[in-house]
């Protein structure tokens, strides 16, 4: 039967779901009164072994930890020995029993309390702590587990400077590391190896736990303790372990070894000794294969199959670790090569008397690094083209650095390395794959049939029209769009930098993507009388267009949009060919794009037309097609408010640029604007409405215009800020 103390602790931990606030307040006051006593640690030492409640045990350990942190050094020697002896007794007694095993949260708190004493007594008072801990770790899996938890607590509570610490704590951290280097770190490293070897088959989760604690210490201990002919073969073996957790831990360990700071020549020698590069191509191929399997598993889980989401998440985590290792290895080799090359250049430039051996060593190191970098670049680009975020995105910094290196070589007048053109082609492929919207994502349903159109372009009466998206679905789609746009920032910079190095190849690549998208659709039908006087009837999608997803079309148009920033200055001049012809291809056949009604595709097409409006000034025959895009069901008449509003703003910009070129089309523009104006004139303005341009306001003008003023301002410039239920409320007036 619990006494008042245990009852108060249990109430304080909300045991049994007690809701009485007065009872909770009394229990908290009772516990606080106990903690005020300088002898409260005696109650903890007495009650921990006798209580049957884990909550009470946790309170005892937590209180002991607080006492140790607050006044341990002020206690008399007998009290300190009593606390330390009790903790070690519980460690030896409770952590060796597997049935029932001590819960992990109690193991962590026990480790934290012991480390609090170590922090104050090692090495002066308790110099043999780590040797004693290593000796105990071999006594069974329970004590091995506590060895790991204590080493993790040492790192988190004392050593790691990733956690903000005071100047005194930083000094203590350095002192403890120095003491461990001098006295025991070699024994601890040997224990990590032996325990991993011992449990890799029988208890792979425990072996992975051991390795994960070791990885925390690699960056400051002697690299030879882990980068040796015993540890590295073990890690290589564990990379192929059937246990995902063990493979992940071994990968993390190798990543820490590779990223350890050292001189460039030493780093190159280390990478060669690790013999990891030889298996990188296999690793990158495995990444691509594993990515495909992960996608299939995710699809099975989403469709209600047997694959659990936890398994899919575990696979994704492991893929990310593999990609991080590959990216770290390649990045470290490139950095070492850069530093070695700088040494060689300085030797040659200064002309000072340099020892021949030093010069020869630097030259050989540069040659070795170049060879390593070539292999690693191939492997990284293979993985980069997988199209899986968890693999592609960790590799972006390295690939960006690689492209920057190539640009620096060109600026210095040096020839590109052999294979650089193939690498740049792979960069383009990888960017296109990584920049796609996810399959079966939140934007999949936004195909343009989720709401009514305007005027003659209404799709609300269509028999196959879907219901409107719910607010939650719309919010999820916008959040996904923001995430994709954030992810694309680095990718599109990479595209533009690659284009500056190899613009013809980039142009051909984008052309192939766009032509592949266009080949799946039907060109030119909008259901309206065209600006050239022809009349067309909207056609249904072809079999090819049905099979082409909006992601393919959207990314092709986006690549064309971004290519303009990486193009040479004369790429858009009249008669320059390639890029101009590609823009005209999109403009003239934009109505037939597969999935062209999708909100994201429609936005991409409109943005691209405005970016390349300079082409329209030179090729005026394409203006009717552009106006049809803006004034048709994929522009102002689009069911999505986002598209219609953005089309207004973009059309305003377009008209300001093409004002003189639009005069032949004024009458037809006004005729096609009329249905939208009629809707504006017959619907009241929404309460609290605002005129909306880009991002909810940029570029918009709030004025009321008559039809005569529309003519004088080429009609569209004024109309493009219309709202109604699309932002035309300010035009509410007899027109």
XYZ file of C-alpha atoms in Angstrom:
735
model
C 0.000 0.000 0.000
C 1.404 3.388 -0.966
C 2.170 5.913 1.764
C 1.628 9.668 1.510
C 4.991 10.222 -0.179
C 4.362 7.764 -2.993
C 0.783 8.973 -3.390
C 1.995 12.564 -3.724
C 4.578 11.592 -6.371
C 2.010 9.591 -8.334
C -0.500 12.452 -8.227
C 2.239 14.827 -9.329
C 2.880 12.584 -12.366
C -0.858 12.472 -13.075
C -0.940 8.734 -12.335
C -4.380 7.299 -13.048
C -5.560 10.480 -14.754
C -6.418 12.362 -11.558
C -8.135 15.640 -12.457
C -8.763 17.273 -9.053
C -6.745 20.535 -9.209
C -6.770 21.032 -5.428
C -5.415 17.547 -4.857
C -2.691 18.140 -7.434
C -1.770 21.435 -5.779
C -1.493 19.785 -2.354
C 0.630 16.973 -3.798
C 2.967 19.449 -5.517
C 3.352 21.434 -2.285
C 4.113 18.236 -0.370
C 6.808 17.214 -2.840
C 8.309 20.715 -2.918
C 8.531 20.688 0.881
C 10.473 17.413 0.773
C 12.944 18.822 -1.767
C 13.693 21.798 0.466
C 15.324 19.522 3.009
C 19.096 19.110 2.725
C 18.612 15.439 3.594
C 16.134 14.678 0.797
C 18.757 12.564 -0.981
C 18.501 10.026 1.870
C 14.806 9.542 1.131
C 15.682 8.910 -2.516
C 18.357 6.364 -1.643
C 15.923 4.613 0.685
C 12.833 4.618 -1.545
C 14.304 3.848 -4.976
C 15.008 0.141 -4.319
C 11.800 -0.461 -2.360
C 9.098 1.188 -4.457
C 7.160 -0.725 -7.091
C 6.223 2.363 -9.115
C 8.474 3.484 -11.992
C 7.221 7.051 -11.484
C 8.563 7.068 -7.925
C 11.880 5.587 -9.076
C 12.150 8.290 -11.706
C 11.416 11.008 -9.121
C 14.163 9.628 -6.868
C 16.715 9.602 -9.696
C 15.685 13.056 -10.872
C 15.954 14.477 -7.360
C 19.357 12.875 -6.839
C 20.516 14.409 -10.126
C 19.324 17.826 -8.967
C 21.091 17.426 -5.619
C 24.346 16.394 -7.336
C 24.196 19.386 -9.683
C 23.291 21.841 -6.912
C 25.398 20.903 -3.878
C 27.270 17.643 -4.338
C 30.669 19.168 -3.638
C 29.302 20.834 -0.484
C 28.202 17.507 1.025
C 30.492 15.665 3.418
C 32.554 12.776 2.135
C 30.262 10.165 3.675
C 27.180 11.592 1.967
C 28.942 11.740 -1.388
C 30.056 8.119 -1.061
C 26.536 7.055 -0.064
C 24.995 8.670 -3.164
C 27.661 7.311 -5.498
C 27.510 3.853 -3.950
C 23.729 3.711 -4.280
C 23.832 4.675 -7.959
C 26.506 2.096 -8.760
C 24.622 -0.574 -6.822
C 21.470 0.095 -8.819
C 23.544 0.037 -12.008
C 24.972 -3.413 -11.214
C 21.743 -4.870 -9.821
C 18.888 -3.454 -11.895
C 20.555 -3.185 -15.288
C 21.660 -6.803 -15.501
C 18.130 -8.164 -15.182
C 16.351 -8.551 -18.512
C 12.983 -9.781 -17.189
C 11.571 -7.392 -16.213
C 14.011 -4.964 -17.774
C 14.466 -1.503 -16.364
C 12.534 0.924 -18.621
C 14.676 3.060 -20.945
C 13.621 6.323 -19.296
C 14.937 5.077 -15.944
C 18.153 3.846 -17.556
C 18.692 7.275 -19.129
C 18.059 9.094 -15.847
C 20.375 6.721 -13.949
C 23.108 7.348 -16.549
C 22.546 11.098 -16.278
C 22.906 11.015 -12.476
C 26.144 8.992 -12.659
C 27.593 11.358 -15.277
C 26.757 14.322 -13.032
C 29.150 12.821 -10.461
C 31.773 12.036 -13.114
C 31.611 15.658 -14.230
C 32.683 16.725 -10.738
C 35.120 13.939 -9.813
C 36.919 12.881 -13.012
C 39.882 12.682 -13.166
C 40.990 14.104 -9.828
C 38.812 12.036 -7.451
C 37.622 9.207 -9.694
C 40.414 8.632 -12.252
C 39.475 5.020 -12.954
C 35.824 5.620 -13.833
C 36.023 4.914 -17.570
C 38.227 1.847 -17.114
C 35.753 0.488 -14.554
C 32.901 1.225 -16.938
C 34.636 -0.574 -19.820
C 35.302 -3.604 -17.602
C 31.645 -3.758 -16.552
C 30.357 -3.348 -20.137
C 31.504 -6.843 -21.068
C 29.416 -8.466 -18.327
C 26.259 -8.733 -20.406
C 23.892 -6.891 -22.715
C 22.263 -4.937 -19.899
C 25.528 -3.361 -18.766
C 26.588 -2.872 -22.392
C 23.409 -0.871 -22.863
C 24.244 1.229 -19.781
C 27.823 1.728 -21.010
C 26.405 3.249 -24.181
C 23.877 5.409 -22.335
C 26.562 6.734 -20.003
C 28.883 7.558 -22.914
C 26.010 9.356 -24.661
C 25.270 11.300 -21.451
C 28.968 12.242 -21.109
C 28.865 13.701 -24.603
C 25.547 15.508 -24.197
C 25.986 16.795 -20.627
C 29.708 17.596 -20.601
C 31.620 17.372 -23.879
C 29.510 18.481 -26.842
C 29.858 22.157 -27.675
C 26.870 22.002 -30.014
C 24.888 22.743 -26.869
C 25.382 26.332 -25.620
C 27.610 26.305 -22.555
C 29.114 28.888 -20.227
C 32.818 29.689 -20.275
C 33.346 27.516 -17.195
C 31.465 24.599 -18.756
C 33.468 24.953 -21.983
C 36.689 24.831 -19.978
C 35.439 21.738 -18.147
C 34.573 20.105 -21.474
C 38.091 20.658 -22.786
C 39.615 19.390 -19.530
C 37.583 16.166 -19.621
C 38.498 15.505 -23.278
C 42.182 16.097 -22.586
C 42.040 13.760 -19.593
C 40.310 11.048 -21.606
C 42.873 11.357 -24.402
C 45.693 10.870 -21.910
C 44.174 8.133 -19.791
C 41.419 6.031 -21.289
C 40.105 6.861 -24.767
C 42.050 4.002 -26.360
C 40.422 1.501 -23.947
C 36.986 2.999 -24.652
C 37.556 2.758 -28.429
C 38.608 -0.880 -28.051
C 35.413 -1.515 -26.087
C 33.315 0.022 -28.865
C 34.938 -2.316 -31.370
C 34.694 -5.425 -29.191
C 31.081 -4.846 -28.184
C 30.013 -4.184 -31.776
C 31.753 -7.357 -32.883
C 30.159 -9.285 -30.011
C 26.546 -8.266 -30.638
C 26.425 -7.636 -34.412
C 24.689 -10.968 -35.059
C 22.849 -11.796 -31.854
C 21.674 -8.264 -30.931
C 22.090 -5.965 -33.970
C 20.059 -3.162 -32.375
C 22.441 -3.073 -29.417
C 25.479 -3.201 -31.723
C 24.029 -0.247 -33.658
C 23.548 1.611 -30.345
C 27.225 1.013 -29.527
C 28.356 2.391 -32.890
C 26.113 5.446 -32.603
C 27.769 6.392 -29.316
C 31.225 5.890 -30.825
C 30.381 8.236 -33.727
C 29.904 11.075 -31.219
C 33.564 10.929 -30.205
C 35.305 10.511 -33.568
C 35.685 14.231 -34.277
C 37.997 14.851 -31.299
C 39.808 11.595 -30.581
C 42.823 10.169 -32.411
C 41.558 9.053 -35.821
C 43.858 6.031 -35.708
C 41.686 4.513 -32.981
C 38.874 3.928 -35.490
C 40.502 4.317 -38.929
C 42.566 1.149 -38.627
C 42.754 -2.334 -40.106
C 40.337 -3.692 -37.483
C 37.568 -1.109 -37.301
C 37.248 -0.175 -40.980
C 36.753 -3.762 -42.256
C 34.110 -4.203 -39.564
C 32.288 -1.080 -40.711
C 32.480 -2.211 -44.334
C 30.998 -5.550 -43.325
C 28.183 -3.894 -41.373
C 27.274 -1.715 -44.369
C 25.878 -4.936 -45.872
C 24.224 -6.160 -42.672
C 20.620 -7.399 -42.910
C 19.782 -5.070 -40.014
C 18.787 -1.562 -41.231
C 19.737 0.024 -37.904
C 23.194 -1.544 -38.033
C 23.709 -0.449 -41.643
C 22.657 3.077 -40.684
C 24.968 3.201 -37.661
C 27.941 1.967 -39.703
C 27.190 4.577 -42.361
C 27.041 7.358 -39.770
C 30.315 6.156 -38.303
C 32.066 6.258 -41.685
C 30.637 9.726 -42.322
C 32.152 10.977 -39.059
C 35.516 9.381 -39.887
C 35.613 10.963 -43.330
C 34.585 14.423 -42.105
C 37.230 14.626 -39.356
C 39.391 17.720 -39.737
C 42.969 17.155 -40.863
C 45.564 18.348 -43.328
C 44.598 17.874 -46.989
C 47.305 15.343 -47.789
C 46.415 13.348 -44.695
C 42.726 13.474 -45.667
C 43.483 12.144 -49.156
C 45.610 9.354 -47.680
C 42.839 8.529 -45.204
C 40.204 8.255 -47.939
C 42.509 5.967 -49.928
C 43.174 3.793 -46.882
C 39.472 3.488 -46.095
C 38.945 1.900 -49.530
C 35.442 3.338 -49.554
C 35.711 5.029 -52.930
C 35.998 1.689 -54.728
C 32.546 0.748 -53.478
C 30.933 4.154 -54.117
C 29.640 3.258 -57.566
C 28.051 0.163 -56.093
C 26.652 2.303 -53.284
C 25.175 4.823 -55.720
C 23.595 2.034 -57.776
C 22.186 0.562 -54.570
C 20.800 3.978 -53.693
C 18.911 4.167 -56.976
C 17.594 0.620 -56.576
C 16.660 1.220 -52.946
C 14.952 4.468 -53.902
C 12.763 2.592 -56.368
C 11.916 0.017 -53.714
C 11.138 2.776 -51.206
C 8.806 4.476 -53.699
C 7.027 1.181 -54.313
C 6.698 0.559 -50.583
C 5.358 4.068 -50.048
C 2.830 3.530 -52.834
C 1.748 0.245 -51.263
C 1.375 1.912 -47.867
C -0.625 4.811 -49.322
C -2.939 2.425 -51.135
C -3.646 0.426 -48.012
C -1.117 -2.364 -48.603
C 0.878 -4.277 -46.009
C 3.945 -2.035 -45.959
C 3.852 -0.026 -42.752
C 4.631 3.671 -42.692
C 7.307 3.038 -40.033
C 9.140 0.711 -42.445
C 8.949 3.302 -45.218
C 10.249 6.023 -42.879
C 13.072 3.740 -41.757
C 14.048 3.093 -45.364
C 14.001 6.818 -46.142
C 16.194 7.517 -43.132
C 18.707 4.905 -44.246
C 18.758 6.279 -47.800
C 19.435 9.749 -46.395
C 22.391 8.388 -44.401
C 23.839 6.712 -47.478
C 23.484 9.924 -49.458
C 25.092 11.924 -46.654
C 28.102 9.589 -46.628
C 28.528 9.903 -50.387
C 28.134 13.687 -50.286
C 30.532 14.048 -47.341
C 33.152 11.837 -48.960
C 32.996 13.714 -52.264
C 32.931 17.113 -50.576
C 35.922 16.331 -48.354
C 37.973 15.083 -51.306
C 37.127 18.194 -53.322
C 38.076 20.456 -50.420
C 41.365 18.600 -49.946
C 42.081 18.841 -53.667
C 41.426 22.582 -53.638
C 43.822 23.118 -50.754
C 46.519 20.943 -52.319
C 46.155 22.767 -55.646
C 46.555 26.083 -53.852
C 49.802 24.812 -52.361
C 51.064 23.741 -55.792
C 50.044 27.079 -57.327
C 51.779 29.005 -54.546
C 54.938 26.964 -55.109
C 54.899 27.822 -58.803
C 53.987 31.498 -58.393
C 56.369 32.485 -55.623
C 59.404 30.889 -57.238
C 60.928 30.444 -53.808
C 63.272 27.607 -53.098
C 60.930 24.811 -52.119
C 62.056 21.419 -51.058
C 61.706 19.009 -53.997
C 60.124 16.356 -51.797
C 57.428 18.784 -50.610
C 56.652 19.852 -54.156
C 56.550 16.275 -55.354
C 54.305 15.263 -52.450
C 51.833 18.062 -53.209
C 51.741 17.156 -56.892
C 51.157 13.466 -56.183
C 48.445 14.337 -53.673
C 46.692 16.509 -56.263
C 46.814 13.689 -58.809
C 45.418 11.198 -56.302
C 42.658 13.596 -55.278
C 41.700 14.200 -58.911
C 41.374 10.470 -59.466
C 39.263 10.067 -56.332
C 37.095 13.030 -57.269
C 36.368 11.635 -60.727
C 35.086 8.354 -59.269
C 33.104 10.088 -56.546
C 31.544 12.562 -58.957
C 30.252 9.752 -61.168
C 28.802 7.996 -58.140
C 27.244 11.168 -56.729
C 25.628 12.091 -60.049
C 24.212 8.588 -60.451
C 22.536 8.919 -57.052
C 21.516 12.523 -57.731
C 19.456 11.417 -60.730
C 17.339 9.105 -58.569
C 14.645 11.746 -58.143
C 14.196 10.909 -54.440
C 14.492 13.913 -52.127
C 16.200 12.028 -49.308
C 18.963 11.043 -51.743
C 19.149 14.014 -54.095
C 19.083 16.958 -51.700
C 22.076 15.958 -49.491
C 24.143 15.790 -52.694
C 23.224 19.293 -53.910
C 25.984 21.144 -51.969
C 28.691 18.896 -53.424
C 27.338 19.076 -56.970
C 27.023 22.863 -56.674
C 30.649 23.022 -55.520
C 31.678 20.787 -58.411
C 29.979 23.043 -60.971
C 31.548 26.090 -59.297
C 34.943 24.393 -59.609
C 34.398 23.874 -63.337
C 33.430 27.526 -63.742
C 36.582 28.578 -61.897
C 38.690 26.457 -64.252
C 37.070 28.155 -67.253
C 37.715 31.603 -65.784
C 41.387 30.723 -65.331
C 41.541 29.678 -68.974
C 42.043 26.007 -68.207
C 40.436 23.164 -70.094
C 37.603 21.251 -68.481
C 38.499 17.748 -67.270
C 37.616 14.835 -69.497
C 34.097 13.714 -68.764
C 32.980 17.133 -67.556
C 30.414 17.459 -70.353
C 28.874 14.115 -69.405
C 28.818 15.210 -65.788
C 27.016 18.441 -66.687
C 24.440 16.438 -68.647
C 23.876 14.309 -65.545
C 23.532 17.481 -63.458
C 20.717 18.642 -65.744
C 19.014 15.259 -65.526
C 19.292 15.279 -61.753
C 17.905 18.796 -61.407
C 14.892 17.905 -63.561
C 14.246 14.756 -61.520
C 14.650 16.451 -58.135
C 12.572 19.504 -59.078
C 9.416 17.536 -59.900
C 6.349 17.738 -57.717
C 5.812 14.498 -55.767
C 3.712 11.709 -57.195
C 0.274 11.457 -55.598
C 0.951 14.658 -53.684
C -1.485 17.250 -52.403
C -1.484 19.066 -55.765
C -2.447 15.977 -57.744
C -6.180 16.800 -57.614
C -5.819 20.415 -58.792
C -6.434 19.593 -62.429
C -8.497 22.687 -63.175
C -11.868 21.016 -62.768
C -12.286 21.829 -59.100
C -14.394 24.942 -59.504
C -16.505 26.960 -61.933
C -14.928 29.031 -64.657
C -16.001 32.459 -65.852
C -18.123 33.515 -68.770
C -18.122 31.156 -71.745
C -15.336 29.088 -70.164
C -17.279 27.755 -67.227
C -16.644 24.115 -66.479
C -19.125 23.903 -63.626
C -21.714 22.216 -65.786
C -19.365 19.558 -67.111
C -20.585 16.081 -66.380
C -17.126 14.900 -65.424
C -16.241 17.915 -63.307
C -14.988 17.079 -59.852
C -16.290 18.578 -56.638
C -14.480 21.569 -55.262
C -11.494 20.860 -53.082
C -12.074 21.240 -49.364
C -10.307 24.006 -47.444
C -7.991 21.409 -45.905
C -7.065 20.045 -49.347
C -6.410 23.538 -50.677
C -4.218 24.319 -47.663
C -2.275 21.075 -48.092
C -1.708 21.868 -51.773
C -0.396 25.352 -50.975
C 1.916 24.004 -48.266
C 3.297 21.414 -50.670
C 3.812 24.105 -53.289
C 5.764 26.228 -50.789
C 7.934 23.233 -49.821
C 8.698 22.426 -53.456
C 9.554 26.045 -54.219
C 11.926 26.148 -51.248
C 13.582 22.903 -52.350
C 13.927 24.182 -55.885
C 15.901 27.290 -54.973
C 19.272 25.536 -54.838
C 18.355 23.208 -57.687
C 17.475 26.000 -60.091
C 20.630 27.928 -59.215
C 22.492 24.743 -60.078
C 20.645 24.556 -63.402
C 21.579 28.136 -64.302
C 25.227 27.658 -63.351
C 25.423 24.481 -65.425
C 23.793 26.316 -68.349
C 26.441 29.033 -68.161
C 29.076 26.349 -68.639
C 27.330 24.364 -71.357
C 24.427 26.364 -72.740
C 23.933 24.356 -75.964
C 23.666 21.149 -73.948
C 21.294 22.776 -71.459
C 19.157 24.135 -74.287
C 18.957 20.728 -75.965
C 18.063 19.103 -72.665
C 15.236 21.544 -71.921
C 14.042 21.242 -75.520
C 13.814 17.471 -75.175
C 11.780 17.812 -71.984
C 9.407 20.351 -73.510
C 8.976 18.424 -76.745
C 8.269 15.252 -74.771
C 5.553 17.132 -72.896
C 4.063 18.648 -76.055
C 4.038 15.333 -77.860
C 1.452 14.099 -75.399
C -1.135 16.817 -76.182
C -3.087 18.505 -78.948
C -1.931 21.907 -80.165
C -4.039 24.943 -80.467
C -7.643 24.419 -79.321
C -9.255 26.876 -76.941
C -12.870 26.846 -78.004
C -12.831 30.551 -78.898
C -12.481 32.560 -82.059
C -8.746 33.170 -82.420
C -6.992 36.498 -82.861
C -6.123 35.400 -86.379
C -9.832 35.065 -87.201
C -9.964 31.264 -87.128
C -12.430 29.287 -85.084
C -11.586 26.075 -83.282
C -13.409 23.602 -81.117
C -11.809 22.201 -78.002
C -10.646 18.629 -78.498
C -10.426 15.920 -75.900
C -7.101 14.645 -74.600
C -5.232 12.035 -76.539
C -4.167 8.736 -75.074
C -0.663 10.088 -74.727
C -1.802 13.159 -72.818
C -3.856 11.048 -70.444
C -0.720 9.090 -69.529
C 1.449 12.181 -69.001
C 1.286 13.570 -65.471
C 1.156 17.244 -64.651
C 4.552 16.959 -62.912
C 6.302 16.257 -66.213
C 4.710 19.192 -68.002
C 5.177 21.617 -65.130
C 8.864 20.862 -64.658
C 9.541 21.144 -68.413
C 7.999 24.620 -68.535
C 9.771 25.647 -65.319
C 13.143 24.584 -66.729
C 12.508 26.737 -69.799
C 11.584 29.672 -67.568
C 14.786 29.359 -65.516
C 17.006 28.776 -68.535
C 16.634 32.446 -69.448
C 18.876 33.483 -66.543
C 21.657 31.121 -67.559
C 21.508 32.044 -71.245
C 24.115 34.195 -73.002
C 23.173 37.825 -73.657
C 22.598 37.242 -77.357
C 20.449 34.126 -76.908
C 17.206 36.090 -77.349
C 18.310 38.261 -80.237
C 16.438 37.951 -83.519
C 17.716 35.058 -85.585
C 19.757 33.590 -82.741
C 17.873 30.304 -83.065
C 17.610 27.752 -80.234
C 16.089 29.501 -77.241
C 13.851 31.768 -79.332
C 12.475 28.765 -81.231
C 11.863 26.922 -77.976
C 9.907 29.862 -76.563
C 7.846 30.116 -79.741
C 7.159 26.388 -79.531
C 5.688 26.805 -76.055
C 3.734 29.928 -77.001
C 2.200 28.557 -80.161
C 1.420 25.104 -78.776
C 0.776 26.036 -75.150
C -2.953 25.431 -75.450
C -2.276 21.784 -76.223
C -0.002 21.036 -73.269
C -1.006 17.838 -71.464
C -2.381 18.708 -68.015
C -2.303 22.330 -69.172
C -5.443 23.087 -67.165
C -3.698 22.107 -63.942
C -3.212 25.137 -61.710
C 0.572 24.794 -61.461
C 1.055 24.139 -65.174
C -1.127 27.118 -66.122
C 0.841 29.388 -63.785
C 4.194 28.162 -65.167
C 3.118 28.781 -68.770
C 1.880 32.315 -68.059
C 5.042 33.213 -66.122
C 7.230 31.915 -68.946
C 5.353 33.903 -71.589
C 5.980 37.121 -69.665
C 9.644 36.330 -68.993
C 10.272 35.970 -72.739
C 8.086 38.856 -73.897
C 11.159 40.198 -75.704
C 10.722 37.309 -78.134
C 7.161 38.450 -78.823
C 8.415 41.900 -79.780
C 10.565 40.268 -82.430
C 8.081 37.580 -83.497
C 4.754 39.406 -83.597
C 3.067 36.470 -85.305
C 3.100 34.702 -81.921
C 1.161 37.448 -80.117
C -2.310 36.020 -80.948
C -1.382 32.699 -79.355
C -0.153 34.436 -76.197
C -3.319 36.535 -75.916
C -5.404 33.391 -76.335
C -3.547 31.839 -73.419
C -4.139 34.820 -71.157
C -7.758 35.469 -72.144
C -8.820 31.835 -72.400
C -9.678 29.118 -69.872
C -6.034 28.737 -68.844
C -5.656 32.398 -67.929
C -8.356 34.838 -66.847
C -11.007 32.163 -67.242
C -9.236 29.543 -65.152
C -11.353 28.012 -62.356
C -8.559 28.649 -59.841
C -8.572 32.087 -58.280
C -4.794 31.874 -57.968
C -4.349 31.464 -61.707
C -6.944 34.045 -62.728
C -5.566 36.674 -60.351
C -1.962 36.022 -61.302
C -2.956 36.113 -64.988
C -4.317 39.636 -64.420
C -1.040 40.872 -62.991
C 1.100 39.154 -65.623
C -1.117 40.408 -68.444
C -0.651 43.925 -67.119
C 3.116 43.509 -67.358
C 2.865 41.978 -70.799
C 0.701 44.803 -72.160
C 3.054 47.469 -70.810
C 5.854 45.841 -72.792
C 3.906 45.068 -75.960
C 1.621 48.107 -75.999
C 2.527 49.240 -79.534
C 2.418 45.678 -80.837
C -1.126 45.042 -79.582
C -3.010 47.653 -81.610
C -4.175 45.192 -84.323
C -5.812 43.041 -81.664
C -7.724 45.621 -79.573
C -11.173 44.748 -80.900
C -10.769 41.038 -80.372
C -9.290 41.591 -76.916
C -12.301 43.661 -75.872
C -14.667 41.045 -77.235
C -13.000 38.305 -75.222
C -12.868 40.497 -72.118
C -16.605 41.136 -72.265
C -17.772 37.907 -70.554
C -15.543 38.597 -67.589
C -16.679 42.213 -67.350
C -20.311 41.106 -67.435
C -19.757 38.835 -64.470
C -18.091 41.697 -62.615
C -20.999 44.007 -63.395
C -23.622 41.529 -62.191
C -21.988 40.303 -58.966
C -21.553 42.424 -55.836
C -18.049 42.933 -54.454
C -16.997 40.575 -51.654
C -16.886 42.108 -48.187
C -13.424 43.379 -47.343
C -12.074 42.467 -50.777
C -8.799 43.801 -52.051
C -7.258 44.170 -55.434
C -4.764 41.396 -55.835
C -1.614 41.147 -57.930
C 1.400 38.934 -57.314
C 1.583 37.587 -53.783
C -1.641 39.314 -52.865
C -1.026 42.855 -53.977
C 2.212 43.559 -55.862
C 1.630 45.183 -59.202
C -2.091 45.804 -58.770
C -3.929 49.095 -59.323
C -7.234 49.972 -57.685
C -9.088 52.298 -60.079
C -12.516 52.274 -61.715
C -12.298 52.426 -65.477
C -14.840 52.924 -68.245
C -14.810 50.993 -71.508
C -13.399 54.026 -73.310
C -10.517 54.193 -70.882
C -9.919 50.483 -71.421
C -9.506 51.195 -75.145
C -7.103 54.052 -74.567
C -4.984 51.879 -72.260
C -5.038 48.941 -74.612
C -7.902 47.400 -72.652
C -6.026 44.810 -70.680
C -3.593 46.933 -68.651
C -6.486 48.359 -66.680
C -8.571 45.205 -66.616
C -5.856 42.851 -65.380
C -6.419 43.763 -61.731
C -10.064 42.670 -61.926
C -11.461 40.842 -58.990
C -15.200 40.181 -58.471
C -14.872 36.808 -56.856
C -11.411 37.024 -58.508
C -10.436 40.470 -57.266
C -12.590 42.628 -59.610
C -14.672 44.208 -56.863
C -13.197 47.660 -57.512
C -14.541 47.525 -61.071
C -18.063 47.231 -59.685
C -19.676 50.080 -61.612
C -21.811 50.507 -64.752
C -19.367 49.852 -67.560
